[in-house]
Amino acid sequence: MDPVELNEDEFTRCQEFIYRMSGIRVPKTKRSLLSSRIRRRVKAGGFDGYQSYLQHLTSHQGKKEVACFLDVVTTNETFFFRTDKHFDWFRSQFIPQVVREAQVGMRSKSLRIWSAACSTGEEPYSLAVCLAENQLRLRNWTLKIVGTDINAEVIQKAERGAYDERAVKGVDDKRRKRYFTKQAGDSQWYVRPALKDMVEFRRHNLIEPMEVKPFDCIFIRNVLIYFDRESKKKVIGNLISRMVDNAWLVVGPSEGIYDMLGDLKKHSTFLYQKVK
């Protein structure tokens, strides 16, 4: 018989394991949701029930299963240009500013942007649209957007660059025609190659450092609300370590990190800068 719901002990074990692996706290109110998601892995692996699955997951033999487990239990809900004012700032203030700095020799003609916890890719591709709309200003620049997420499945979807109508609801007709393609009879909108070429996707756990070149701007929105205070501090420390001097951090409205940002200068409720 298929397992119906995690019992209290099983749910606690899952909570502790998820926290240890990702820093995310799953509240008790999510018990039914978590049960239904884990049930997929129980069935896929042919396990007798939750107990045998959890025993395998936490064993040496279950190391490969950990990524699949985290894929099904993490939440992913996003769409293009979510929170317009963040992208308005990026397009109309950030980009002109860095262009002016390059013109007077204060910086090189290169930009590195990190979309942290990017889910299925709507955020980094939205940033790519903003860069494309400034292509004349950014002519001969080296542009790179890195999108990361702990969920390997959503990273694969992001790399594919195919989206339904709900995901592109914030994209006007002019942008759809210019930056997407759609075949007759197909319900999906496909990101054009010119945008895809700007974005690199990779799997990454935010509570672990990412050993890459630092960034000029980092977007991390609507994800830290799932972390407890200790995990948030780890994540913020990792982000700040990957910011160049004068880089910008764009955060969601309810992340609860205002007192964890060290020497970052606050410019608004969503915008912080790593001042020299």
PDB file of C-alpha atoms in Angstrom:
ATOM      1  CA  MET A   1       0.000   0.000   0.000  1.00  0.00           C
ATOM      2  CA  ASP A   2       1.306   3.472  -0.858  1.00  0.00           C
ATOM      3  CA  PRO A   3       2.365   5.605   2.145  1.00  0.00           C
ATOM      4  CA  VAL A   4      -0.126   8.394   2.831  1.00  0.00           C
ATOM      5  CA  GLU A   5       1.700  10.901   5.005  1.00  0.00           C
ATOM      6  CA  LEU A   6       4.940  11.146   6.936  1.00  0.00           C
ATOM      7  CA  ASN A   7       4.444  10.316  10.590  1.00  0.00           C
ATOM      8  CA  GLU A   8       5.853  12.688  13.197  1.00  0.00           C
ATOM      9  CA  ASP A   9       9.205  10.918  13.484  1.00  0.00           C
ATOM     10  CA  GLU A  10       9.634  10.675   9.703  1.00  0.00           C
ATOM     11  CA  PHE A  11       8.703  14.319   9.221  1.00  0.00           C
ATOM     12  CA  THR A  12      11.217  15.398  11.890  1.00  0.00           C
ATOM     13  CA  ARG A  13      13.942  13.359  10.226  1.00  0.00           C
ATOM     14  CA  CYS A  14      13.133  15.004   6.893  1.00  0.00           C
ATOM     15  CA  GLN A  15      13.145  18.463   8.456  1.00  0.00           C
ATOM     16  CA  GLU A  16      16.564  17.872  10.006  1.00  0.00           C
ATOM     17  CA  PHE A  17      18.005  16.386   6.816  1.00  0.00           C
ATOM     18  CA  ILE A  18      16.728  19.213   4.602  1.00  0.00           C
ATOM     19  CA  TYR A  19      18.099  21.796   7.013  1.00  0.00           C
ATOM     20  CA  ARG A  20      21.479  20.085   7.229  1.00  0.00           C
ATOM     21  CA  MET A  21      21.798  19.843   3.449  1.00  0.00           C
ATOM     22  CA  SER A  22      20.298  23.180   2.350  1.00  0.00           C
ATOM     23  CA  GLY A  23      19.816  25.451   5.370  1.00  0.00           C
ATOM     24  CA  ILE A  24      16.055  25.570   4.703  1.00  0.00           C
ATOM     25  CA  ARG A  25      13.603  25.154   7.583  1.00  0.00           C
ATOM     26  CA  VAL A  26      10.409  23.317   6.636  1.00  0.00           C
ATOM     27  CA  PRO A  27       7.511  24.321   8.957  1.00  0.00           C
ATOM     28  CA  LYS A  28       5.097  21.784  10.406  1.00  0.00           C
ATOM     29  CA  THR A  29       2.322  23.251   8.277  1.00  0.00           C
ATOM     30  CA  LYS A  30       4.094  21.813   5.197  1.00  0.00           C
ATOM     31  CA  ARG A  31       3.850  18.205   6.363  1.00  0.00           C
ATOM     32  CA  SER A  32       1.228  17.121   3.819  1.00  0.00           C
ATOM     33  CA  LEU A  33       2.988  18.942   0.973  1.00  0.00           C
ATOM     34  CA  LEU A  34       6.351  17.435   1.886  1.00  0.00           C
ATOM     35  CA  SER A  35       4.778  13.982   2.145  1.00  0.00           C
ATOM     36  CA  SER A  36       3.298  14.180  -1.342  1.00  0.00           C
ATOM     37  CA  ARG A  37       6.599  15.306  -2.840  1.00  0.00           C
ATOM     38  CA  ILE A  38       8.695  12.638  -1.130  1.00  0.00           C
ATOM     39  CA  ARG A  39       6.134  10.026  -2.139  1.00  0.00           C
ATOM     40  CA  ARG A  40       7.311  10.518  -5.735  1.00  0.00           C
ATOM     41  CA  ARG A  41      10.799   9.356  -4.817  1.00  0.00           C
ATOM     42  CA  VAL A  42       9.487   6.457  -2.738  1.00  0.00           C
ATOM     43  CA  LYS A  43       7.506   5.203  -5.729  1.00  0.00           C
ATOM     44  CA  ALA A  44      10.285   5.911  -8.242  1.00  0.00           C
ATOM     45  CA  GLY A  45      12.787   3.896  -6.203  1.00  0.00           C
ATOM     46  CA  GLY A  46      10.421   1.055  -5.375  1.00  0.00           C
ATOM     47  CA  PHE A  47      10.843   1.481  -1.617  1.00  0.00           C
ATOM     48  CA  ASP A  48       8.475  -0.136   0.901  1.00  0.00           C
ATOM     49  CA  GLY A  49       7.660   3.197   2.501  1.00  0.00           C
ATOM     50  CA  TYR A  50       9.061   6.386   3.959  1.00  0.00           C
ATOM     51  CA  GLN A  51      11.171   4.594   6.585  1.00  0.00           C
ATOM     52  CA  SER A  52      13.085   2.468   4.079  1.00  0.00           C
ATOM     53  CA  TYR A  53      13.500   5.461   1.779  1.00  0.00           C
ATOM     54  CA  LEU A  54      14.888   7.706   4.542  1.00  0.00           C
ATOM     55  CA  GLN A  55      17.215   4.925   5.665  1.00  0.00           C
ATOM     56  CA  HIS A  56      18.581   4.685   2.133  1.00  0.00           C
ATOM     57  CA  LEU A  57      18.765   8.486   1.748  1.00  0.00           C
ATOM     58  CA  THR A  58      20.958   8.903   4.822  1.00  0.00           C
ATOM     59  CA  SER A  59      23.226   5.942   4.028  1.00  0.00           C
ATOM     60  CA  HIS A  60      26.463   5.902   2.060  1.00  0.00           C
ATOM     61  CA  GLN A  61      24.647   4.184  -0.817  1.00  0.00           C
ATOM     62  CA  GLY A  62      22.088   6.993  -0.938  1.00  0.00           C
ATOM     63  CA  LYS A  63      24.468   9.826  -1.846  1.00  0.00           C
ATOM     64  CA  LYS A  64      23.210  10.004  -5.426  1.00  0.00           C
ATOM     65  CA  GLU A  65      19.619  10.150  -4.184  1.00  0.00           C
ATOM     66  CA  VAL A  66      20.250  13.319  -2.141  1.00  0.00           C
ATOM     67  CA  ALA A  67      20.158  15.581  -5.210  1.00  0.00           C
ATOM     68  CA  CYS A  68      16.878  14.000  -6.375  1.00  0.00           C
ATOM     69  CA  PHE A  69      15.423  14.412  -2.892  1.00  0.00           C
ATOM     70  CA  LEU A  70      16.322  18.104  -2.733  1.00  0.00           C
ATOM     71  CA  ASP A  71      14.939  18.588  -6.246  1.00  0.00           C
ATOM     72  CA  VAL A  72      11.451  17.473  -5.249  1.00  0.00           C
ATOM     73  CA  VAL A  73      11.263  19.214  -1.872  1.00  0.00           C
ATOM     74  CA  THR A  74      12.448  22.690  -2.869  1.00  0.00           C
ATOM     75  CA  THR A  75       9.847  25.249  -3.939  1.00  0.00           C
ATOM     76  CA  ASN A  76      10.054  26.950  -7.336  1.00  0.00           C
ATOM     77  CA  GLU A  77       7.575  29.669  -8.303  1.00  0.00           C
ATOM     78  CA  THR A  78       8.609  32.572 -10.480  1.00  0.00           C
ATOM     79  CA  PHE A  79       7.927  34.479 -13.703  1.00  0.00           C
ATOM     80  CA  PHE A  80       9.596  37.044 -15.975  1.00  0.00           C
ATOM     81  CA  PHE A  81      10.184  40.543 -14.572  1.00  0.00           C
ATOM     82  CA  ARG A  82       8.857  39.649 -11.140  1.00  0.00           C
ATOM     83  CA  THR A  83       8.883  42.920  -9.132  1.00  0.00           C
ATOM     84  CA  ASP A  84       9.247  45.452 -11.940  1.00  0.00           C
ATOM     85  CA  LYS A  85      11.052  48.115  -9.925  1.00  0.00           C
ATOM     86  CA  HIS A  86      14.095  45.866  -9.437  1.00  0.00           C
ATOM     87  CA  PHE A  87      14.532  45.481 -13.191  1.00  0.00           C
ATOM     88  CA  ASP A  88      13.745  49.150 -13.788  1.00  0.00           C
ATOM     89  CA  TRP A  89      16.651  50.009 -11.489  1.00  0.00           C
ATOM     90  CA  PHE A  90      18.943  47.522 -13.226  1.00  0.00           C
ATOM     91  CA  ARG A  91      18.092  48.791 -16.714  1.00  0.00           C
ATOM     92  CA  SER A  92      17.772  52.537 -16.133  1.00  0.00           C
ATOM     93  CA  GLN A  93      20.244  53.195 -13.303  1.00  0.00           C
ATOM     94  CA  PHE A  94      22.772  50.390 -12.862  1.00  0.00           C
ATOM     95  CA  ILE A  95      23.657  49.907 -16.527  1.00  0.00           C
ATOM     96  CA  PRO A  96      24.058  53.649 -17.344  1.00  0.00           C
ATOM     97  CA  GLN A  97      26.191  54.061 -14.218  1.00  0.00           C
ATOM     98  CA  VAL A  98      28.662  51.304 -15.093  1.00  0.00           C
ATOM     99  CA  VAL A  99      28.859  52.607 -18.662  1.00  0.00           C
ATOM    100  CA  ARG A 100      29.789  56.082 -17.381  1.00  0.00           C
ATOM    101  CA  GLU A 101      32.418  54.552 -15.089  1.00  0.00           C
ATOM    102  CA  ALA A 102      33.969  52.679 -18.013  1.00  0.00           C
ATOM    103  CA  GLN A 103      34.037  55.847 -20.118  1.00  0.00           C
ATOM    104  CA  VAL A 104      36.233  57.624 -17.557  1.00  0.00           C
ATOM    105  CA  GLY A 105      38.472  54.603 -16.931  1.00  0.00           C
ATOM    106  CA  MET A 106      37.046  53.653 -13.529  1.00  0.00           C
ATOM    107  CA  ARG A 107      36.259  50.091 -14.615  1.00  0.00           C
ATOM    108  CA  SER A 108      36.744  47.620 -17.452  1.00  0.00           C
ATOM    109  CA  LYS A 109      34.101  46.973 -20.087  1.00  0.00           C
ATOM    110  CA  SER A 110      32.818  43.805 -18.494  1.00  0.00           C
ATOM    111  CA  LEU A 111      29.874  42.830 -16.312  1.00  0.00           C
ATOM    112  CA  ARG A 112      29.256  39.746 -14.211  1.00  0.00           C
ATOM    113  CA  ILE A 113      25.774  39.258 -12.747  1.00  0.00           C
ATOM    114  CA  TRP A 114      24.700  36.463 -10.385  1.00  0.00           C
ATOM    115  CA  SER A 115      21.074  35.378 -10.188  1.00  0.00           C
ATOM    116  CA  ALA A 116      21.118  33.296  -6.989  1.00  0.00           C
ATOM    117  CA  ALA A 117      18.338  30.722  -6.504  1.00  0.00           C
ATOM    118  CA  CYS A 118      17.242  31.392 -10.086  1.00  0.00           C
ATOM    119  CA  SER A 119      14.718  28.521 -10.267  1.00  0.00           C
ATOM    120  CA  THR A 120      13.668  27.855 -13.881  1.00  0.00           C
ATOM    121  CA  GLY A 121      15.566  30.845 -15.259  1.00  0.00           C
ATOM    122  CA  GLU A 122      13.016  33.628 -15.576  1.00  0.00           C
ATOM    123  CA  GLU A 123      15.096  36.044 -13.487  1.00  0.00           C
ATOM    124  CA  PRO A 124      18.459  35.672 -15.309  1.00  0.00           C
ATOM    125  CA  TYR A 125      16.737  35.812 -18.697  1.00  0.00           C
ATOM    126  CA  SER A 126      14.898  38.970 -17.569  1.00  0.00           C
ATOM    127  CA  LEU A 127      18.293  40.465 -16.732  1.00  0.00           C
ATOM    128  CA  ALA A 128      19.555  39.378 -20.144  1.00  0.00           C
ATOM    129  CA  VAL A 129      16.661  41.260 -21.774  1.00  0.00           C
ATOM    130  CA  CYS A 130      17.701  44.404 -19.877  1.00  0.00           C
ATOM    131  CA  LEU A 131      21.270  44.026 -21.134  1.00  0.00           C
ATOM    132  CA  ALA A 132      20.054  43.409 -24.690  1.00  0.00           C
ATOM    133  CA  GLU A 133      17.941  46.565 -24.554  1.00  0.00           C
ATOM    134  CA  ASN A 134      21.162  48.465 -23.796  1.00  0.00           C
ATOM    135  CA  GLN A 135      23.199  46.757 -26.520  1.00  0.00           C
ATOM    136  CA  LEU A 136      24.371  50.042 -28.087  1.00  0.00           C
ATOM    137  CA  ARG A 137      25.734  51.304 -24.754  1.00  0.00           C
ATOM    138  CA  LEU A 138      27.264  47.901 -24.059  1.00  0.00           C
ATOM    139  CA  ARG A 139      28.840  47.363 -27.475  1.00  0.00           C
ATOM    140  CA  ASN A 140      32.215  45.575 -27.130  1.00  0.00           C
ATOM    141  CA  TRP A 141      31.501  44.700 -23.500  1.00  0.00           C
ATOM    142  CA  THR A 142      31.964  41.222 -22.036  1.00  0.00           C
ATOM    143  CA  LEU A 143      28.643  40.266 -20.449  1.00  0.00           C
ATOM    144  CA  LYS A 144      27.978  37.203 -18.305  1.00  0.00           C
ATOM    145  CA  ILE A 145      24.980  36.235 -16.176  1.00  0.00           C
ATOM    146  CA  VAL A 146      25.332  33.209 -13.919  1.00  0.00           C
ATOM    147  CA  GLY A 147      22.110  31.584 -12.723  1.00  0.00           C
ATOM    148  CA  THR A 148      22.328  29.063  -9.886  1.00  0.00           C
ATOM    149  CA  ASP A 149      19.882  26.853  -8.022  1.00  0.00           C
ATOM    150  CA  ILE A 150      20.111  23.857  -5.712  1.00  0.00           C
ATOM    151  CA  ASN A 151      17.508  22.020  -7.802  1.00  0.00           C
ATOM    152  CA  ALA A 152      19.101  20.241 -10.772  1.00  0.00           C
ATOM    153  CA  GLU A 153      15.743  19.677 -12.439  1.00  0.00           C
ATOM    154  CA  VAL A 154      14.884  23.376 -12.637  1.00  0.00           C
ATOM    155  CA  ILE A 155      18.382  24.157 -13.916  1.00  0.00           C
ATOM    156  CA  GLN A 156      17.721  21.788 -16.823  1.00  0.00           C
ATOM    157  CA  LYS A 157      14.451  23.588 -17.533  1.00  0.00           C
ATOM    158  CA  ALA A 158      16.235  26.949 -17.407  1.00  0.00           C
ATOM    159  CA  GLU A 159      18.839  25.770 -19.897  1.00  0.00           C
ATOM    160  CA  ARG A 160      16.056  24.682 -22.242  1.00  0.00           C
ATOM    161  CA  GLY A 161      14.541  28.184 -22.111  1.00  0.00           C
ATOM    162  CA  ALA A 162      10.926  27.187 -22.809  1.00  0.00           C
ATOM    163  CA  TYR A 163       8.091  28.885 -20.904  1.00  0.00           C
ATOM    164  CA  ASP A 164       4.318  28.776 -20.726  1.00  0.00           C
ATOM    165  CA  GLU A 165       1.964  31.745 -20.901  1.00  0.00           C
ATOM    166  CA  ARG A 166       1.900  32.196 -17.116  1.00  0.00           C
ATOM    167  CA  ALA A 167       5.675  32.634 -16.958  1.00  0.00           C
ATOM    168  CA  VAL A 168       5.730  35.346 -19.647  1.00  0.00           C
ATOM    169  CA  LYS A 169       2.675  37.244 -18.417  1.00  0.00           C
ATOM    170  CA  GLY A 170       4.933  40.184 -17.485  1.00  0.00           C
ATOM    171  CA  VAL A 171       6.529  40.364 -20.934  1.00  0.00           C
ATOM    172  CA  ASP A 172       4.863  42.811 -23.323  1.00  0.00           C
ATOM    173  CA  ASP A 173       4.211  42.027 -26.985  1.00  0.00           C
ATOM    174  CA  LYS A 174       7.211  43.992 -28.238  1.00  0.00           C
ATOM    175  CA  ARG A 175       9.620  42.058 -26.016  1.00  0.00           C
ATOM    176  CA  ARG A 176       7.979  38.726 -26.852  1.00  0.00           C
ATOM    177  CA  LYS A 177       8.508  39.322 -30.575  1.00  0.00           C
ATOM    178  CA  ARG A 178      12.086  40.464 -30.114  1.00  0.00           C
ATOM    179  CA  TYR A 179      13.423  38.042 -27.516  1.00  0.00           C
ATOM    180  CA  PHE A 180      11.242  34.920 -27.847  1.00  0.00           C
ATOM    181  CA  THR A 181      10.031  32.598 -30.565  1.00  0.00           C
ATOM    182  CA  LYS A 182       6.799  30.609 -30.734  1.00  0.00           C
ATOM    183  CA  GLN A 183       5.761  28.003 -33.261  1.00  0.00           C
ATOM    184  CA  ALA A 184       2.207  27.721 -34.543  1.00  0.00           C
ATOM    185  CA  GLY A 185       0.270  25.261 -32.419  1.00  0.00           C
ATOM    186  CA  ASP A 186       2.900  25.305 -29.649  1.00  0.00           C
ATOM    187  CA  SER A 187       1.942  26.786 -26.276  1.00  0.00           C
ATOM    188  CA  GLN A 188       5.569  27.410 -25.272  1.00  0.00           C
ATOM    189  CA  TRP A 189       7.601  30.579 -25.693  1.00  0.00           C
ATOM    190  CA  TYR A 190      11.312  29.923 -26.402  1.00  0.00           C
ATOM    191  CA  VAL A 191      14.134  32.260 -25.407  1.00  0.00           C
ATOM    192  CA  ARG A 192      16.134  33.338 -28.452  1.00  0.00           C
ATOM    193  CA  PRO A 193      19.793  32.189 -28.713  1.00  0.00           C
ATOM    194  CA  ALA A 194      21.134  35.739 -28.323  1.00  0.00           C
ATOM    195  CA  LEU A 195      19.762  35.826 -24.762  1.00  0.00           C
ATOM    196  CA  LYS A 196      20.711  32.248 -23.935  1.00  0.00           C
ATOM    197  CA  ASP A 197      24.308  32.977 -24.914  1.00  0.00           C
ATOM    198  CA  MET A 198      24.538  35.553 -22.106  1.00  0.00           C
ATOM    199  CA  VAL A 199      23.499  33.134 -19.368  1.00  0.00           C
ATOM    200  CA  GLU A 200      25.345  30.239 -17.772  1.00  0.00           C
ATOM    201  CA  PHE A 201      23.442  27.928 -15.420  1.00  0.00           C
ATOM    202  CA  ARG A 202      24.930  25.759 -12.711  1.00  0.00           C
ATOM    203  CA  ARG A 203      23.783  23.817  -9.668  1.00  0.00           C
ATOM    204  CA  HIS A 204      24.805  25.456  -6.405  1.00  0.00           C
ATOM    205  CA  ASN A 205      23.858  25.274  -2.730  1.00  0.00           C
ATOM    206  CA  LEU A 206      23.742  28.790  -1.256  1.00  0.00           C
ATOM    207  CA  ILE A 207      25.058  27.725   2.136  1.00  0.00           C
ATOM    208  CA  GLU A 208      28.306  26.689   0.432  1.00  0.00           C
ATOM    209  CA  PRO A 209      30.839  29.149  -1.033  1.00  0.00           C
ATOM    210  CA  MET A 210      30.925  29.419  -4.831  1.00  0.00           C
ATOM    211  CA  GLU A 211      34.498  29.512  -6.054  1.00  0.00           C
ATOM    212  CA  VAL A 212      34.157  31.784  -9.080  1.00  0.00           C
ATOM    213  CA  LYS A 213      35.235  35.287 -10.084  1.00  0.00           C
ATOM    214  CA  PRO A 214      33.347  37.948  -8.083  1.00  0.00           C
ATOM    215  CA  PHE A 215      30.311  39.763  -9.440  1.00  0.00           C
ATOM    216  CA  ASP A 216      29.271  43.355 -10.120  1.00  0.00           C
ATOM    217  CA  CYS A 217      25.668  42.719  -9.119  1.00  0.00           C
ATOM    218  CA  ILE A 218      23.849  39.898  -7.313  1.00  0.00           C
ATOM    219  CA  PHE A 219      20.106  39.264  -7.310  1.00  0.00           C
ATOM    220  CA  ILE A 220      18.779  37.090  -4.485  1.00  0.00           C
ATOM    221  CA  ARG A 221      15.044  37.402  -4.013  1.00  0.00           C
ATOM    222  CA  ASN A 222      12.225  35.492  -2.342  1.00  0.00           C
ATOM    223  CA  VAL A 223      14.402  32.631  -1.121  1.00  0.00           C
ATOM    224  CA  LEU A 224      15.997  33.657   2.200  1.00  0.00           C
ATOM    225  CA  ILE A 225      12.538  33.741   3.771  1.00  0.00           C
ATOM    226  CA  TYR A 226      12.866  29.926   3.906  1.00  0.00           C
ATOM    227  CA  PHE A 227      16.139  30.040   5.877  1.00  0.00           C
ATOM    228  CA  ASP A 228      16.604  30.479   9.613  1.00  0.00           C
ATOM    229  CA  ARG A 229      18.850  33.197  10.991  1.00  0.00           C
ATOM    230  CA  GLU A 230      22.010  31.089  11.188  1.00  0.00           C
ATOM    231  CA  SER A 231      21.639  29.864   7.603  1.00  0.00           C
ATOM    232  CA  LYS A 232      20.878  33.381   6.357  1.00  0.00           C
ATOM    233  CA  LYS A 233      24.149  34.609   7.872  1.00  0.00           C
ATOM    234  CA  LYS A 234      26.064  31.891   6.016  1.00  0.00           C
ATOM    235  CA  VAL A 235      24.390  32.722   2.735  1.00  0.00           C
ATOM    236  CA  ILE A 236      24.917  36.482   3.094  1.00  0.00           C
ATOM    237  CA  GLY A 237      28.581  35.932   3.976  1.00  0.00           C
ATOM    238  CA  ASN A 238      29.008  33.805   0.857  1.00  0.00           C
ATOM    239  CA  LEU A 239      27.332  36.441  -1.301  1.00  0.00           C
ATOM    240  CA  ILE A 240      29.368  39.356   0.047  1.00  0.00           C
ATOM    241  CA  SER A 241      32.600  37.400  -0.510  1.00  0.00           C
ATOM    242  CA  ARG A 242      31.658  37.154  -4.216  1.00  0.00           C
ATOM    243  CA  MET A 243      31.054  40.903  -4.673  1.00  0.00           C
ATOM    244  CA  VAL A 244      33.671  43.251  -6.121  1.00  0.00           C
ATOM    245  CA  ASP A 245      34.136  46.655  -4.508  1.00  0.00           C
ATOM    246  CA  ASN A 246      31.107  48.881  -5.223  1.00  0.00           C
ATOM    247  CA  ALA A 247      29.019  45.883  -6.347  1.00  0.00           C
ATOM    248  CA  TRP A 248      25.272  45.867  -5.771  1.00  0.00           C
ATOM    249  CA  LEU A 249      23.004  43.412  -3.961  1.00  0.00           C
ATOM    250  CA  VAL A 250      19.301  43.242  -4.882  1.00  0.00           C
ATOM    251  CA  VAL A 251      17.100  41.433  -2.351  1.00  0.00           C
ATOM    252  CA  GLY A 252      13.440  40.506  -1.966  1.00  0.00           C
ATOM    253  CA  PRO A 253      11.050  42.544   0.195  1.00  0.00           C
ATOM    254  CA  SER A 254      10.728  40.101   3.101  1.00  0.00           C
ATOM    255  CA  GLU A 255      14.109  38.418   3.429  1.00  0.00           C
ATOM    256  CA  GLY A 256      14.761  39.630   6.996  1.00  0.00           C
ATOM    257  CA  ILE A 257      18.483  40.299   6.515  1.00  0.00           C
ATOM    258  CA  TYR A 258      18.739  44.053   7.121  1.00  0.00           C
ATOM    259  CA  ASP A 259      20.929  43.548  10.211  1.00  0.00           C
ATOM    260  CA  MET A 260      23.216  40.948   8.600  1.00  0.00           C
ATOM    261  CA  LEU A 261      24.684  43.004   5.800  1.00  0.00           C
ATOM    262  CA  GLY A 262      27.805  44.230   7.548  1.00  0.00           C
ATOM    263  CA  ASP A 263      29.380  47.190   5.789  1.00  0.00           C
ATOM    264  CA  LEU A 264      26.999  47.134   2.837  1.00  0.00           C
ATOM    265  CA  LYS A 265      25.440  50.542   2.300  1.00  0.00           C
ATOM    266  CA  LYS A 266      21.639  50.607   2.127  1.00  0.00           C
ATOM    267  CA  HIS A 267      20.167  52.592  -0.765  1.00  0.00           C
ATOM    268  CA  SER A 268      16.569  51.375  -0.507  1.00  0.00           C
ATOM    269  CA  THR A 269      14.530  48.523   0.944  1.00  0.00           C
ATOM    270  CA  PHE A 270      15.779  46.207  -1.806  1.00  0.00           C
ATOM    271  CA  LEU A 271      19.146  47.670  -2.771  1.00  0.00           C
ATOM    272  CA  TYR A 272      22.552  47.516  -1.034  1.00  0.00           C
ATOM    273  CA  GLN A 273      26.086  48.325  -2.140  1.00  0.00           C
ATOM    274  CA  LYS A 274      29.501  47.008  -1.100  1.00  0.00           C
ATOM    275  CA  VAL A 275      31.269  50.331  -0.620  1.00  0.00           C
ATOM    276  CA  LYS A 276      35.033  50.425  -0.803  1.00  0.00           C
TER     277      LYS A 276
END
